Short mmCIF file of C-alpha atoms and ligand atoms in Angstrom, two decimals:
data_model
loop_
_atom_site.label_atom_id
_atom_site.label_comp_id
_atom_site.label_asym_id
_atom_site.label_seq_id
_atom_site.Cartn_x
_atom_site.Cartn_y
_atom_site.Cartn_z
CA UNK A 158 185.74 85.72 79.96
CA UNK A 159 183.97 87.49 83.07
CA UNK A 160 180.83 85.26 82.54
CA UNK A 161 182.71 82.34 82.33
CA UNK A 162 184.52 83.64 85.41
CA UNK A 163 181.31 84.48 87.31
CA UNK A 164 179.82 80.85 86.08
CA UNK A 165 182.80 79.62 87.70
CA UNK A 166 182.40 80.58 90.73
CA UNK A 167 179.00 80.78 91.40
CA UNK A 168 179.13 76.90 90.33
CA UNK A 169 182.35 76.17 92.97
CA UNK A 170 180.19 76.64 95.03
CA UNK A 171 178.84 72.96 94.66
CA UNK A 172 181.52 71.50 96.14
CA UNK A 173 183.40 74.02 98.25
CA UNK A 174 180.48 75.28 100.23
CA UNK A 175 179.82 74.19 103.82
CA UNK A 176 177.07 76.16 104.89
CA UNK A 177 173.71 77.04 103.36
CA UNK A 178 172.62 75.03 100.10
CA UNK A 179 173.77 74.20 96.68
CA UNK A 180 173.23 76.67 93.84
CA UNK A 181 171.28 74.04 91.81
CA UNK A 182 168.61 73.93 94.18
CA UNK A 183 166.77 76.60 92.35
CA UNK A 184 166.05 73.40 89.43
CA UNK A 185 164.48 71.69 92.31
CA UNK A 186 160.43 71.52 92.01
CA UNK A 187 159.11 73.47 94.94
CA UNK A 188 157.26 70.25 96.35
CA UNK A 189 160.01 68.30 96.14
CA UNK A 190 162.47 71.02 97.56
CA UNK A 191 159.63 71.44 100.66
CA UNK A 192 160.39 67.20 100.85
CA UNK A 193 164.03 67.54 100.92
CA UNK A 194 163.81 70.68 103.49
CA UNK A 195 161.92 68.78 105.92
CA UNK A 196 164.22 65.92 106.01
CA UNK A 197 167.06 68.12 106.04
CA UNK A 198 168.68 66.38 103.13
CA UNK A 199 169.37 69.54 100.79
CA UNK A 200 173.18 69.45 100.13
CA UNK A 201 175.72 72.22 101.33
CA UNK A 202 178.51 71.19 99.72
CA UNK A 203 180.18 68.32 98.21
CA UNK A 204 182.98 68.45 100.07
CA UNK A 205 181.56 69.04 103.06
CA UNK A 206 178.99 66.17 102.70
CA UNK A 207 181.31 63.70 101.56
CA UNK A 208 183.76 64.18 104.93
CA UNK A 209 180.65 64.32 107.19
CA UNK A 210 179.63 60.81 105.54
CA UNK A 211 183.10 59.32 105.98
CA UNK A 212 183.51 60.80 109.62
CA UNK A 213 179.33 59.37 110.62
CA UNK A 214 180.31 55.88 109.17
CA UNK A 215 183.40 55.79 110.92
CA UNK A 216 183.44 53.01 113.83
CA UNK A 217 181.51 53.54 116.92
CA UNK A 218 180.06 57.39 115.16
CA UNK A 219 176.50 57.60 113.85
CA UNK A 220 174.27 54.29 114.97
CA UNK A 221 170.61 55.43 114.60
CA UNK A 222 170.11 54.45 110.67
CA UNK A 223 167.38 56.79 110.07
CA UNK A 224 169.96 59.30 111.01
CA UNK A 225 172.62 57.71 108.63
CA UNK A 226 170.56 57.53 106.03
CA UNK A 227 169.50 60.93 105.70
CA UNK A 228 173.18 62.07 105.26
CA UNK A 229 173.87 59.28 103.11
CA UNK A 230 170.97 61.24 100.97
CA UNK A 231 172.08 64.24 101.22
CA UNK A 232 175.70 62.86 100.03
CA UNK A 233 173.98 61.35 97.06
CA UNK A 234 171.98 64.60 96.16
CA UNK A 235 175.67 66.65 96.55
CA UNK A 236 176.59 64.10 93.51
CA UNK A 237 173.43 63.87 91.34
CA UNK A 238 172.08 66.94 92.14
CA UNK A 239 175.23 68.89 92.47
CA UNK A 240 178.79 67.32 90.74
CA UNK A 241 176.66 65.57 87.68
CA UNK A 242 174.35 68.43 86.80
CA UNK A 243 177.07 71.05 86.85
CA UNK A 244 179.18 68.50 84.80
CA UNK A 245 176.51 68.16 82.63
CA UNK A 246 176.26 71.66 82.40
CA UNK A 247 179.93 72.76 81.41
CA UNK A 248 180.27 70.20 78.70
CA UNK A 249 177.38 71.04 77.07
CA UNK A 250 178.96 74.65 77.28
CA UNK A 251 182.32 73.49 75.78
CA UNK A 252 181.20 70.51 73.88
CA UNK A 253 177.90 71.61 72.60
CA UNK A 254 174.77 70.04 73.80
CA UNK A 255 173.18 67.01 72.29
CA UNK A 256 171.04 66.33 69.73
CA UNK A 257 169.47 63.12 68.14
CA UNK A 258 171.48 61.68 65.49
CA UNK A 259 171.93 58.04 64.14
CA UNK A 260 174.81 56.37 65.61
CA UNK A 261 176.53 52.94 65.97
CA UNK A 262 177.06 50.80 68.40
CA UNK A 263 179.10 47.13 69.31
CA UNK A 264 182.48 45.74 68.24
CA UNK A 265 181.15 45.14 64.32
CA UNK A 266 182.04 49.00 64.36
CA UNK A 267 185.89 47.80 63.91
CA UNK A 268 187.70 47.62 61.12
CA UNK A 269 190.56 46.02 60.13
CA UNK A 270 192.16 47.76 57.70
CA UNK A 271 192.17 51.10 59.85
CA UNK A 272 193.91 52.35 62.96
CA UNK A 273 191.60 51.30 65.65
CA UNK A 274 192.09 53.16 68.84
CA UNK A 275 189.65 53.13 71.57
CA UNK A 276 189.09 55.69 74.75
CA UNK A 277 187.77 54.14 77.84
CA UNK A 278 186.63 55.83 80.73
CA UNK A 279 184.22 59.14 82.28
CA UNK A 280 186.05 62.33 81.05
CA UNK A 281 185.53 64.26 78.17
CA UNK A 282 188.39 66.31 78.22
CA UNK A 283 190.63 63.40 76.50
CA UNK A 284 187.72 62.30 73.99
CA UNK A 285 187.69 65.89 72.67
CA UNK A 286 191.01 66.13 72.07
CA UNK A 287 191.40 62.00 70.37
CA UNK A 288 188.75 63.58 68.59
CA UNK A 289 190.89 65.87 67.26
CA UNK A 290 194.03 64.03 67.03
CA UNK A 291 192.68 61.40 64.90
CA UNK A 292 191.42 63.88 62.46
CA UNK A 293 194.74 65.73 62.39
CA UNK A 294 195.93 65.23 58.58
CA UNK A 295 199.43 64.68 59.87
CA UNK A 296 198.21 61.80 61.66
CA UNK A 297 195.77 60.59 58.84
CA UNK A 298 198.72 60.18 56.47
CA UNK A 299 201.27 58.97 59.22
CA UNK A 300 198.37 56.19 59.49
CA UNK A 301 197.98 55.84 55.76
CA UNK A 302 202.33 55.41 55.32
CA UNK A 303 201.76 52.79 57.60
CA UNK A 304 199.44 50.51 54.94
CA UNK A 305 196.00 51.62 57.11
CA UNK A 306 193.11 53.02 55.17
CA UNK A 307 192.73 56.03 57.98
CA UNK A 308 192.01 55.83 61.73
CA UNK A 309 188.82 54.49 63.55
CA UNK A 310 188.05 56.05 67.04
CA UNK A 311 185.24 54.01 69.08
CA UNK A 312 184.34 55.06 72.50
CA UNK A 313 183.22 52.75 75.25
CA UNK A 314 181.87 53.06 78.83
CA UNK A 315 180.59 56.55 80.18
CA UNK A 316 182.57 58.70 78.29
CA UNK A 317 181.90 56.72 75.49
CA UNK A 318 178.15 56.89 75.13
CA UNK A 319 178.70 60.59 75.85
CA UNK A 320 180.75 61.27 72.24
CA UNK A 321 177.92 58.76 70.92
CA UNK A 322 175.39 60.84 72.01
CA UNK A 323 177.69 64.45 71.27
CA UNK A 324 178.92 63.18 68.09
CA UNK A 325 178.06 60.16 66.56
CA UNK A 326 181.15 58.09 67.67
CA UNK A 327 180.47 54.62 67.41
CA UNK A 328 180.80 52.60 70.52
CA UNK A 329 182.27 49.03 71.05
CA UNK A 330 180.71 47.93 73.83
CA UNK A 331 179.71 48.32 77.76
CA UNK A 332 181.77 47.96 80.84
CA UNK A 333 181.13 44.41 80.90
CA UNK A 334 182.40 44.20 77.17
CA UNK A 335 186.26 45.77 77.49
CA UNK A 336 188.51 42.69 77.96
CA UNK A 337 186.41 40.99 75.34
CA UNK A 338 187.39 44.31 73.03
CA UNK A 339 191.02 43.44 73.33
CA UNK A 340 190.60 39.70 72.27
CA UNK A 341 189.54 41.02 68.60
CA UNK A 342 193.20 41.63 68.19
CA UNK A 343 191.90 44.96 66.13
CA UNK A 344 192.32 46.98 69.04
CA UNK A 345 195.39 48.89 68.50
CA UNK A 346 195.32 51.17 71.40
CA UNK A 347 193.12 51.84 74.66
CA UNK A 348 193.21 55.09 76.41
CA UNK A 349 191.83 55.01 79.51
CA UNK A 350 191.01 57.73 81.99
CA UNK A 351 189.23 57.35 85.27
CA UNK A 352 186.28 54.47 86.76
CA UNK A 353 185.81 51.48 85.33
CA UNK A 354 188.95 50.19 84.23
CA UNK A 355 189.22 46.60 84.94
CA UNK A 356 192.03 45.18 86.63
CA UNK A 357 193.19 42.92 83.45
CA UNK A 358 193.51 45.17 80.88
CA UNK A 359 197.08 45.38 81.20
CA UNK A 360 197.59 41.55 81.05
CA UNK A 361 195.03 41.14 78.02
CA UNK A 362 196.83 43.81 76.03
CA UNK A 363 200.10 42.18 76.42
CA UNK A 364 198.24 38.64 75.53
CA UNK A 365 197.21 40.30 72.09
CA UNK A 366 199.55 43.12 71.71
CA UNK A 367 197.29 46.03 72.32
CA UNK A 368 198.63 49.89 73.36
CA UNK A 369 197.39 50.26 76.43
CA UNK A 370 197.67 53.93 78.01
CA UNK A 371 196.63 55.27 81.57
CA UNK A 372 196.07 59.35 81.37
CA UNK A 373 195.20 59.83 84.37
CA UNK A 374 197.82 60.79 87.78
CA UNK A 375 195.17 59.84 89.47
CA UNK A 376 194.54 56.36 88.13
CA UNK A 377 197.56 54.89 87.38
CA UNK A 378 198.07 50.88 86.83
CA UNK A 379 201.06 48.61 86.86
CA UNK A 380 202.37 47.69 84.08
CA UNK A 381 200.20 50.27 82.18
CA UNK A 382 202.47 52.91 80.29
CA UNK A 383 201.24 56.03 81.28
CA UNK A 384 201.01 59.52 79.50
CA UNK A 385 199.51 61.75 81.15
CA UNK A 386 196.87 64.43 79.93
CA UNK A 387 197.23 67.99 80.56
CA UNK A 388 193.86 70.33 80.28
CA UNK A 389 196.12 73.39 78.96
CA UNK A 390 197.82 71.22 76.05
CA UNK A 391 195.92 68.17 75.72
CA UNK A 392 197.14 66.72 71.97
CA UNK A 393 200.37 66.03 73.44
CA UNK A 394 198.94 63.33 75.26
CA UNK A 395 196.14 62.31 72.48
CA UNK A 396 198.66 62.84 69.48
CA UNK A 397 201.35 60.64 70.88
CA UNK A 398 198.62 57.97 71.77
CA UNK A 399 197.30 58.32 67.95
CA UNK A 400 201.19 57.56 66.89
CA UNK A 401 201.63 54.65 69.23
CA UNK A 402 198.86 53.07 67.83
CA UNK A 403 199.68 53.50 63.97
CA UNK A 404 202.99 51.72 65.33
CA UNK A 405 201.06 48.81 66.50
CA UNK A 406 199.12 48.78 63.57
CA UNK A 407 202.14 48.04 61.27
CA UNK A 408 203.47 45.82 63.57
CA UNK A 409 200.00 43.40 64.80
CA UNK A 410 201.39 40.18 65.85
CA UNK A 411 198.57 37.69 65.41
CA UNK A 412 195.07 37.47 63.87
CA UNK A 413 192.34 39.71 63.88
CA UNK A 414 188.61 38.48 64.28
CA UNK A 415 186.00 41.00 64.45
CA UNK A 416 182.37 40.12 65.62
CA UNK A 417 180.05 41.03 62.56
CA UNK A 418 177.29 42.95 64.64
CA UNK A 419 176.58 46.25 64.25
CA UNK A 420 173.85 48.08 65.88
CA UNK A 421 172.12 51.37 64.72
CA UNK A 422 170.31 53.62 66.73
CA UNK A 423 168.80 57.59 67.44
CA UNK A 424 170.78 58.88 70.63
CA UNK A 425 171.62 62.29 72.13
CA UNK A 426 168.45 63.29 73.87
CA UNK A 427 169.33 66.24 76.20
CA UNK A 428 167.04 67.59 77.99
CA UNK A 429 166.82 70.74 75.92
CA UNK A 430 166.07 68.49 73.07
CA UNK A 431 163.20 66.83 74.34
CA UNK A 432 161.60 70.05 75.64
CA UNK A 433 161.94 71.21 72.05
CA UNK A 434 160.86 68.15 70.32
CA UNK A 435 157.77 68.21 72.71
CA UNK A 436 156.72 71.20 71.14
CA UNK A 437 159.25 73.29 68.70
CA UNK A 438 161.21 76.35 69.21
CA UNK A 439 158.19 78.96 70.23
CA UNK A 440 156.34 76.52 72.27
CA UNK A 441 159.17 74.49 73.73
CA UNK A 442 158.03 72.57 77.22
CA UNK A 443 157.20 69.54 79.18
CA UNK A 444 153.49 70.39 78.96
CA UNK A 445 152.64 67.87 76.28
CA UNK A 446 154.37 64.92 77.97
CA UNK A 447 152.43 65.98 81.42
CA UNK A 448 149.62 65.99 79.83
CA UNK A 449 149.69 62.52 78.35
CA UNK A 450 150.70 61.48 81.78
CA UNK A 451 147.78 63.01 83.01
CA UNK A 452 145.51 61.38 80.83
CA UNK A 453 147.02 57.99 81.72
CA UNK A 454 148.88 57.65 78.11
CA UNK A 455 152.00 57.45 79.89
CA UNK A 456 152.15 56.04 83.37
CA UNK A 457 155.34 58.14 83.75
CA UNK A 458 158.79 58.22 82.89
CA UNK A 459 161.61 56.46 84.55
CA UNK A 460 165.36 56.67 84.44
CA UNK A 461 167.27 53.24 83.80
CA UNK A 462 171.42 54.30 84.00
CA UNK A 463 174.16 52.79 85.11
CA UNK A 464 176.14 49.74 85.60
CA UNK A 465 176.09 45.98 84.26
CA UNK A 466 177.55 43.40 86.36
CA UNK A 467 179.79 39.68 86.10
CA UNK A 468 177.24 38.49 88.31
CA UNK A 469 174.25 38.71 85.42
CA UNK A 470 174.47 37.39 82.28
CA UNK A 471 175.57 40.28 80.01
CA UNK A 472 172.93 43.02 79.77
CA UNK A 473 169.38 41.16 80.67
CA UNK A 474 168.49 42.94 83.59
CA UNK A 475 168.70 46.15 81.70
CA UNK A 476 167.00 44.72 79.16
CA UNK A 477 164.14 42.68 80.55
CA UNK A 478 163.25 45.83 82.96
CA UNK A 479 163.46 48.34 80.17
CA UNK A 480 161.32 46.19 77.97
CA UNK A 481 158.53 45.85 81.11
CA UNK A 482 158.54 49.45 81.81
CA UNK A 483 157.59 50.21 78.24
CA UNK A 484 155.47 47.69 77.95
CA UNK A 485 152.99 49.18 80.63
CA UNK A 486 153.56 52.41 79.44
CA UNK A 487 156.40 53.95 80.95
CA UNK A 488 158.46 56.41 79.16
CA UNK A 489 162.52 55.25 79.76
CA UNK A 490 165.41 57.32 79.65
CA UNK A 491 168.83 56.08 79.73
CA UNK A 492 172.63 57.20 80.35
CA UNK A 493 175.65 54.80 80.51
CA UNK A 494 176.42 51.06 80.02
CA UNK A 495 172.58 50.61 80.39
CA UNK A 496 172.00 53.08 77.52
CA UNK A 497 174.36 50.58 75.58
CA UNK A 498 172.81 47.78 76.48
CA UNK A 499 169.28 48.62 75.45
CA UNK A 500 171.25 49.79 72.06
CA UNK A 501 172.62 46.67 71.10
CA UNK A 502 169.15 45.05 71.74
CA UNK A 503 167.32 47.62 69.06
CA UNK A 504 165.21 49.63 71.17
CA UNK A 505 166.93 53.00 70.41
CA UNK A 506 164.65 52.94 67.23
CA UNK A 507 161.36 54.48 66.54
CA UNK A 508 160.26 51.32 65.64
CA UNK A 509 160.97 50.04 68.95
CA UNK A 510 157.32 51.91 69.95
CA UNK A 511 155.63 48.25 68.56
CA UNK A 512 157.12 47.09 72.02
CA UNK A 513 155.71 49.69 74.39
CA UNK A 514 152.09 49.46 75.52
CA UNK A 515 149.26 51.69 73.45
CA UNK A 516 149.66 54.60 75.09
CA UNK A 517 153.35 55.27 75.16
CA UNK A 518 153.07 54.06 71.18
CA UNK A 519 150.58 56.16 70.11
CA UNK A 520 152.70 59.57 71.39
CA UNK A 521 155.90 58.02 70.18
CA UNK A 522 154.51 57.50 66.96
CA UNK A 523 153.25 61.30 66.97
CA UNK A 524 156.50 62.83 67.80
CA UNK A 525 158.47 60.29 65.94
CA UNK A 526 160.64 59.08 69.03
CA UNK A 527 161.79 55.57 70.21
CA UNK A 528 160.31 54.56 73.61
CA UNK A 529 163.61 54.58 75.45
CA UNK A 530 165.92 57.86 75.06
CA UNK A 531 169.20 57.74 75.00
CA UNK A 532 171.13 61.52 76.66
CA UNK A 533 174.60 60.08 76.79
S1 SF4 B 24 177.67 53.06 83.53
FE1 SF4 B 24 178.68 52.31 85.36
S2 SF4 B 24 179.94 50.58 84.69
FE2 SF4 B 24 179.36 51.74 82.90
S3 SF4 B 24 181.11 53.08 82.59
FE3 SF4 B 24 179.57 54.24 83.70
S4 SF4 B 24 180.04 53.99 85.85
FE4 SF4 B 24 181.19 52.42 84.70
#
């Protein structure tokens, strides 16, 4: 309890801090901290960067856009460098931290005769505890009474590929895949947190009859029925979302068509994982992969995440540039919708490495790894 205490608020200090720099800024290489120094982009604190930002780009403020720039750096460091590695951090802590396992992903994952129920959105917190809930037995029979064979949880978005990467839960599909989710008419309920959510969710879950739930006081949507999640006793939200949906089950009002594709693949490469794979418990560290980049093997290793769009067609540019970047040799790694994406097109397999240029396949073939890792 004191170490978690101490963790805590050495770790605050990330955000609350306005003077000085972040704690995390002992991870930074020293080179690249010297960079950062000299430009004066090092964060001091979330907070404080994120008000300075709002105040420069206020009208008539900062107009010298080398000057704007450099703050809107150091805002983007605060988050990277500072929210997302300290998030990172504390779910690995409660959650456990990933490693690779063989998991599922797209809409095939489905199944009609269960409970479907999927959570949408970027916080673990209410993943954990659906994770729970739909394992309760209670619940399992409740579901059963109702004619289902049991309940199926898929994830989708962020928080999604995080619990594919954690756990192995299968996930149905990208940002740019959600309303499509709801036209299966197998989607009993959606559970949504924070980011993300598209505006007409509500309206396609009343169009095929779909649960949908906000969580979130901070992300509330009309005509949404909200139930909100509490840290301190977080079933109560997750349970009565699991009972809502074996309701819906019982009672689905029109046909269900589920898109027969299902896509396997190795995810959950954390960091620590990789430095272990890279050279086993004694010898754990980054050495071999320098080294291969060294001796022009691997050009170097590039991180695809993030977003797909309406204005692309569904997933190419994630694609496309993935399969380039391997193709001359570039090690990818991947978090998000683009993780996803690069799932559903096969390249989370091993035997993805006949795609990458002769360098990158040779050490993927030695260490047994795909070309592009997936951390969730
Ligand atoms: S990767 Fe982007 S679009 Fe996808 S869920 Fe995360 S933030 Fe949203």
């Amino acid at each position: 309890m004191e170490i978690a205490k101490d963790l805590y608020e050495e770790l605050e200090r990330t955000y609350t801090q306005v003077e000085g720099e972040i704690p995390f800024v002992s991870r930074v290489p020293e080179k690249t901290l010297e960079t950062w120094r000299k430009y004066g982009v090092v964060p001091r604190g979330a907070m404080r960067e994120i008000m300075e930002i709002m105040h420069r780009t206020h009208m008539g403020v900062d107009q010298d856009y080398e000057n704007l720039v450099r703050q809107c750096s150091r805002t983007a460091l605060a988050d990277g460098w500072g929210g997302s590695m300290v998030a990172t951090e504390i779910s690995d802590i409660l959650f456990g931290t990933p490693k690779p396992l063989v998991a599922g992903v797209n809409m095939g994952f489905l199944k009609e005769d269960h409970v479907n129920i999927i959570v949408h959105g970027h916080e673990p917190n209410l993943f954990e505890s659906m994770i729970d809930s739909v394992n309760d037995p209670d619940l399992v029979a409740k579901a059963k009474e109702a004619g289902a064979q049991g309940i199926n949880l898929l994830g989708m978005c962020c928080s999604g590929a995080e619990v594919l990467s954690r756990h192995g839960v299968p996930h149905a599909g990208n940002f740019m895949s959600t309303e499509a989710v709801i036209a299966t008419g197998a989607v009993d309920a959606m559970a949504v947190d924070v980011q993300c959510i598209k505006q007409a969710l509500v309206q396609m879950s009343e169009c095929y009859g779909t649960k949908f739930f906000t969580t979130n006081p901070r992300a509330k949507i009309e005509g949404a029925q909200h139930i909100e999640f509490h840290e301190h006793h977080p079933r109560e939200c997750t349970d009565k979302v699991v009972e809502l949906a074996i309701e819906r089950f019982k009672n689905r009002p029109g046909r269900v068509v589920i898109p027969q594709r299902r896509d396997l693949g190795v995810h959950g490469f954390s960091h620590e994982y990789i430095n272990y794979m890279l050279g086993g418990t004694f010898r754990g560290s980054y050495t071999p992969l320098n080294e291969n980049i060294i001796n022009g093997r691997i050009r170097g290793v590039a991180g695809v995440v993030g977003c797909t769009n309406p204005r692309v067609k569904q997933d190419w540019v994630h694609v496309e540039l993935v399969k380039e970047l391997i193709k001359n040799n570039v090690l990818v790694v991947q978090t998000g919708c683009s993780q996803i994406a690069l799932a559903k097109a096969g390249l989370m397999k091993p035997d993805a490495a006949v795609l990458a240029g002769d360098g990158l396949a040779e050490v993927c073939e030695t260490v047994g790894m795909p070309p592009v890792l997936g951390c969730g």
